[in-house]
Coordinates of C-alpha atoms and ligand atoms in Angstrom, one line a residue:
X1 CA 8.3 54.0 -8.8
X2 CA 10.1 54.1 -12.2
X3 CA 8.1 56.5 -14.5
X4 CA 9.1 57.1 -18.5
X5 CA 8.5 60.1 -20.0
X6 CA 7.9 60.0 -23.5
X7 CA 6.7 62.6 -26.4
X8 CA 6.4 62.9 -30.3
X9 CA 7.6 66.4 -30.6
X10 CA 11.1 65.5 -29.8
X11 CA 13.5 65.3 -27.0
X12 CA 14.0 69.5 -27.4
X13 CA 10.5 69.7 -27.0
X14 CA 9.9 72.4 -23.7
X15 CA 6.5 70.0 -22.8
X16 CA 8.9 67.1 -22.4
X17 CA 10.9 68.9 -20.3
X18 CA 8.8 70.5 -17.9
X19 CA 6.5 67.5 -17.6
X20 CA 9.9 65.5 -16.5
X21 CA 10.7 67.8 -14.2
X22 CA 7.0 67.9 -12.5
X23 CA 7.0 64.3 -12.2
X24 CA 10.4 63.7 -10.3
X25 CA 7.9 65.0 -6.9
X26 CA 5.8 61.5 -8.1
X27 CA 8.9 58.9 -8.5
X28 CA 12.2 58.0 -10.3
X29 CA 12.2 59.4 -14.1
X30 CA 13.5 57.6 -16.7
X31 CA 13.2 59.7 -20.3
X32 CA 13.7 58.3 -23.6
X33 CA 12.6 60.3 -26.8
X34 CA 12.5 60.5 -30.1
X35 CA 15.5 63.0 -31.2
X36 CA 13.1 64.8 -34.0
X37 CA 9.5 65.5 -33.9
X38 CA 6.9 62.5 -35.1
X39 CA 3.9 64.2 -34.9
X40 CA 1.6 62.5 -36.6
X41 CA 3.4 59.4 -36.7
X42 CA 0.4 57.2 -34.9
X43 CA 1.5 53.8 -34.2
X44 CA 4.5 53.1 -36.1
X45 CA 7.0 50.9 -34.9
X46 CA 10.5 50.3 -36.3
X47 CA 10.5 46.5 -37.0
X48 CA 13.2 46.0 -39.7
X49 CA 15.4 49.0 -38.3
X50 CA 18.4 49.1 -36.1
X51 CA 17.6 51.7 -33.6
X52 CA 20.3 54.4 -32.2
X53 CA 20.1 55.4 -28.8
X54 CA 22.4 58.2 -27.2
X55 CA 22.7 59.9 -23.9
X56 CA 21.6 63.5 -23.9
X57 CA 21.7 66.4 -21.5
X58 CA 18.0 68.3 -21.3
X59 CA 18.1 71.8 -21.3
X60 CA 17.2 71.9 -17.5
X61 CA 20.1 69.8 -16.9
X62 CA 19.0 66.2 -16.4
X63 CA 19.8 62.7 -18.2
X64 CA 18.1 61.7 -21.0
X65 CA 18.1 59.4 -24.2
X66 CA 17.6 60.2 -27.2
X67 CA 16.9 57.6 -30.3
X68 CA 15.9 58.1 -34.1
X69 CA 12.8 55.8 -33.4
X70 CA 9.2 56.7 -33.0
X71 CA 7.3 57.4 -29.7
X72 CA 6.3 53.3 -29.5
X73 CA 9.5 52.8 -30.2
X74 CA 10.8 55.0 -27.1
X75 CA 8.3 53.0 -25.0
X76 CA 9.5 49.5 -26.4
X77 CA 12.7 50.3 -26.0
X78 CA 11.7 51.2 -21.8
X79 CA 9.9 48.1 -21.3
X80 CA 12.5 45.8 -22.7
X81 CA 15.2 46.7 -21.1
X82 CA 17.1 49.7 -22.0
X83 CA 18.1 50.3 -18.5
X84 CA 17.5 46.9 -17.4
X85 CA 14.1 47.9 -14.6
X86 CA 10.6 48.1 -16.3
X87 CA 8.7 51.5 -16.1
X88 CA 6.0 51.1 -13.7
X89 CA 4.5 54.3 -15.6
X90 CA 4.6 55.6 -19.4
X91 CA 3.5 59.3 -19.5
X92 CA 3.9 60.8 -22.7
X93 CA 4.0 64.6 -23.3
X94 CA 3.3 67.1 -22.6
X95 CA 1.7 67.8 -26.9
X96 CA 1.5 71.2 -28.3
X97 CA -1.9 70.7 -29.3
X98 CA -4.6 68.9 -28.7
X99 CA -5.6 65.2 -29.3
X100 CA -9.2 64.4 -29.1
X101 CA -11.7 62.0 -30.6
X102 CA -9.9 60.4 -33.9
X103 CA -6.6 62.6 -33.5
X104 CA -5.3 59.7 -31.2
X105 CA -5.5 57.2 -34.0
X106 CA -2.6 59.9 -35.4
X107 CA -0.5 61.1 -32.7
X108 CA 2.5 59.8 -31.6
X109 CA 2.0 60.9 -28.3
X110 CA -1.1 58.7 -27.8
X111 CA 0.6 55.6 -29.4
X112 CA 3.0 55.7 -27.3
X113 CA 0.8 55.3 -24.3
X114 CA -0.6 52.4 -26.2
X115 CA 2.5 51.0 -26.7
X116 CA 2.2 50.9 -22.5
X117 CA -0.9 49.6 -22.4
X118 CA -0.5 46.8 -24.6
X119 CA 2.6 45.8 -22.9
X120 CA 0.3 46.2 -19.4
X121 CA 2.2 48.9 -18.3
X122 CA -0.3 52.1 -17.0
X123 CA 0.0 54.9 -18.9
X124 CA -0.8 58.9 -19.4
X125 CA -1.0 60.6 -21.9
X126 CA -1.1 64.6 -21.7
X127 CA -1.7 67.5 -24.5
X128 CA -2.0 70.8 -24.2
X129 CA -4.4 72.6 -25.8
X130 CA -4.7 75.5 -28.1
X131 CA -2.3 76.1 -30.3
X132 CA -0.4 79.1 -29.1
X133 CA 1.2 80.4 -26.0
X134 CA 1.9 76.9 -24.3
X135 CA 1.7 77.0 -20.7
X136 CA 3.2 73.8 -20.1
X137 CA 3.8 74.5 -16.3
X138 CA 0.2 74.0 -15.0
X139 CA -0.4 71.0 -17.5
X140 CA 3.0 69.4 -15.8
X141 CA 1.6 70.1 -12.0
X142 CA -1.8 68.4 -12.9
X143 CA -0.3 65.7 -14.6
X144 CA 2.1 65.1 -11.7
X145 CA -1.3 65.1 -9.6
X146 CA -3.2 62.7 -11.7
X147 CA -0.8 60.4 -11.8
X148 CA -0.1 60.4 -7.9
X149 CA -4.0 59.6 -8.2
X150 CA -3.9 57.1 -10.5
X151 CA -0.8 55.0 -9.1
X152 CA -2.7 55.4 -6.0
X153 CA -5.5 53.5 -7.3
X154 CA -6.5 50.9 -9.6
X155 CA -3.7 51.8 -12.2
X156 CA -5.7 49.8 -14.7
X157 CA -2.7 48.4 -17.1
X158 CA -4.1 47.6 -20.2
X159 CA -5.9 50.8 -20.4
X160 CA -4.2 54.5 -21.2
X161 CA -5.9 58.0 -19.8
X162 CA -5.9 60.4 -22.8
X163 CA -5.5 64.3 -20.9
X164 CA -6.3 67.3 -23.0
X165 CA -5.4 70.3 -20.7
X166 CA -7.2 73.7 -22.3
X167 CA -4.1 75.8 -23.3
X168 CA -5.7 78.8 -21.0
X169 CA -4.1 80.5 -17.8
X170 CA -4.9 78.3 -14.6
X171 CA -6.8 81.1 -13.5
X172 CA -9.3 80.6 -16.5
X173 CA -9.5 76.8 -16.4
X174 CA -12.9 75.5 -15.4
X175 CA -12.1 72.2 -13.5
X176 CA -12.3 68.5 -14.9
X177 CA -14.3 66.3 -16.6
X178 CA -13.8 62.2 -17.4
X179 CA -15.3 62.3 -20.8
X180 CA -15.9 59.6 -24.0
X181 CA -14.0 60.3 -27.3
X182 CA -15.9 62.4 -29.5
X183 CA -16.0 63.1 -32.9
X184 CA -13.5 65.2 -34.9
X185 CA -14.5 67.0 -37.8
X186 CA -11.8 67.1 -40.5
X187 CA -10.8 69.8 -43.1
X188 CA -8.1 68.6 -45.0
X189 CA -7.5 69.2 -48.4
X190 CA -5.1 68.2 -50.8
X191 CA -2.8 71.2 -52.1
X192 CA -1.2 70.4 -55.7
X193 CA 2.5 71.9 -55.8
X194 CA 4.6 72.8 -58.9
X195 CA 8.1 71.4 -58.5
X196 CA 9.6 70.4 -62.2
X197 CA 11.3 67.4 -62.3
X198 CA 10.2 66.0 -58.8
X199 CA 6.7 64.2 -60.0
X200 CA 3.8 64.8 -59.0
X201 CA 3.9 66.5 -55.7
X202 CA 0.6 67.1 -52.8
X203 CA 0.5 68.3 -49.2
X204 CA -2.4 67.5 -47.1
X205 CA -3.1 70.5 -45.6
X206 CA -6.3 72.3 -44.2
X207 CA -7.7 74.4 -41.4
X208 CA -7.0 73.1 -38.0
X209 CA -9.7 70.3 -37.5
X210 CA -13.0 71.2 -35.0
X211 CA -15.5 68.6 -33.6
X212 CA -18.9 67.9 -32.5
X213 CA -19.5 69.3 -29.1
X214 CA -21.6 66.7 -27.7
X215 CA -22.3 66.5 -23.9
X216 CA -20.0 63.7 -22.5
X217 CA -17.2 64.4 -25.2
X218 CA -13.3 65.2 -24.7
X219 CA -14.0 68.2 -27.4
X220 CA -17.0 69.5 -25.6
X221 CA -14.9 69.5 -22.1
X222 CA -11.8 71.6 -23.8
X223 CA -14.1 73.7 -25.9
X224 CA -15.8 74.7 -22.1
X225 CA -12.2 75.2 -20.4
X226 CA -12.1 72.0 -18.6
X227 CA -9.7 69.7 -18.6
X228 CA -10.6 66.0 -20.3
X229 CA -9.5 62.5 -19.3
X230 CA -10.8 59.9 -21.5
X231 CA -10.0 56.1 -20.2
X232 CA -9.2 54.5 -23.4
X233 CA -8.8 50.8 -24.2
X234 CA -7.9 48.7 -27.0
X235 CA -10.8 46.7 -27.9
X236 CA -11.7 48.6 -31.3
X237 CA -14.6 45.5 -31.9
X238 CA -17.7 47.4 -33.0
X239 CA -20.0 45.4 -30.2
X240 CA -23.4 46.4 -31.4
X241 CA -22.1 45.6 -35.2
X242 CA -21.1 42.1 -34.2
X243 CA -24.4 41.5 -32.2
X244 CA -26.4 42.0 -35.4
X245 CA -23.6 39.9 -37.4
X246 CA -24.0 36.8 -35.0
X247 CA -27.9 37.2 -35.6
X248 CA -28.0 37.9 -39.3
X249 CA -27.3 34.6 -40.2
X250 CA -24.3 35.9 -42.7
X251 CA -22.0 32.8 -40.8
X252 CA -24.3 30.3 -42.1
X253 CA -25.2 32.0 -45.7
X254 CA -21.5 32.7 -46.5
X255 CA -20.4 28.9 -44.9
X256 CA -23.1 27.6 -46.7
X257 CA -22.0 29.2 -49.9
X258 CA -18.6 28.8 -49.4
X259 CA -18.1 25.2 -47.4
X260 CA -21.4 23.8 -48.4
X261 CA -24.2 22.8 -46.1
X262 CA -22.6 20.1 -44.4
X263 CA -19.4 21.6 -43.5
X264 CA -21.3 24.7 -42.9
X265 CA -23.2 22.8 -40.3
X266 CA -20.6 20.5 -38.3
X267 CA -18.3 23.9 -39.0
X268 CA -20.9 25.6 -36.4
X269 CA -20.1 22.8 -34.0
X270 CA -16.3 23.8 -34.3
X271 CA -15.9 19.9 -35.3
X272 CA -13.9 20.4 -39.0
X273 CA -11.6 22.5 -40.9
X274 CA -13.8 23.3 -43.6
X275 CA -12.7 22.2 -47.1
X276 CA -10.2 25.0 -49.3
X277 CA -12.8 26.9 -51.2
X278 CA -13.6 26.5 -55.1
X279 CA -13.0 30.4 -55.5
Ligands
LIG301 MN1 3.2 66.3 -31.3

């Protein structure tokens, strides 16, 4: 089993490291990272930009690459065909901090286990939470676990498994829970800086974001000491809102208004290309 190990804190990043290094006990380890820290980046991939990639040495000693892309771009660059075998695995990490509810529509290290799952590869992603003292080690044996489990299994590809690990001593950690996203409650604010000649200049800034700690939720879990795994996929359609769309009859007001009632009705039976709109 081929396995890539990703992050978005960079290739120096100890999480990476460690969690490389738990995960040779699974299968083969193939890591390619960014060479600078994207946290934050989300989902950005370099489309118009040649992409360097160099070998590197990790600080325990193993084989690496490095490139100046972005997390998806580390995974892209696995799955077609830097070293000529597809990953059977992406797991990205290990974070230094936590990324629950809307945080994984930011992080890097998330996107890059989409990046996995849209290409139908199975993928982990792992943080650590806290935001202090990280004890990667028992983040990186867990992960190693899960992920025995997983391959085990149904892998699922087209879906990711977001891990938040409480940033606690093993000791202190209060099991597992397979939780829902929940919701993040942010407080940034916009910090005005004086720098002459350089424009206008803001930082978004802000206390460290909470959430709701609703029973079921990946906040709830790490706010108890327990370590979260929320099964994410990428259908983002809001179900429930489309139901009441399809029964609201907007369709046939807006064709109607739009395409007139003819077109709007043969439109229905998928029989025309409605006419261009007078706008
Ligand atoms: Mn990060």
């Amino acid at each position: 089993m081929l396995i890539l190990v990703t992050n978005d804190d960079g290739i120096e990043s100890e999480g990476l490291v460690k969690l490389q290094s738990a995960l040779t006990s699974v299968g083969e380890v193939l890591v390619i990272a960014p060479d600078r820290d994207w946290t934050g980046a989300g989902h950005s991939k370099s489309i118009h930009k040649t992409l360097r990639v160099f070998e590197r040495e990790l600080s325990d000693g193993s084989r690496a690459y490095a490139t100046d892309g972005t997390p998806t771009d580390c995974v892209a660059l696995g799955v077609l065909g830097l070293v000529g075998r597809r990953p059977d695995v992406v797991v990205s990490g290990i974070n230094k901090g936590p990324n629950l509810g809307h945080d994984i529509t930011y992080s890097g290290t998330v996107a890059a286990a989409i990046e996995a799952a849209i290409n139908e590869v199975p993928a982990i992603a792992v943080s650590l939470g806290g935001y202090e003292s990280w004890r990667f080690d028992f983040a990186a044996d867990f992960t190693a676990r899960l992920l025995r489990v997983i391959m085990a299994g149904d892998p699922h590809p087209g879906a990711l498994f977001n891990v938040n690990v409480p940033g606690l001593p093993a000791s202190e950690i209060k099991g597992i829970e397979t939780t829902r996203l929940g919701q993040r409650i942010y407080r940034d604010v916009l910090m005005g800086m004086e720098e002459p000649d350089a424009g206008r200049c803001y930082r978004i800034t802000g206390e460290m974001p909470d959430g709701l700690e609703e029973e079921g939720t990946d906040i709830k879990a790490l706010a108890e000491g327990k370590i979260s795994i929320t099964p994410i996929h990428l259908d983002l359609t809001h179900h429930r809102l489309l139901s009441q769309l399809q029964t609201s009859g907007l369709e046939e007001e807006l064709n109607r208004a739009l395409f007139g009632a003819t077109a709007a009705n043969l439109g229905a039976l998928g029989c025309v290309s409605p006419k261009t709109p007078a706008w």
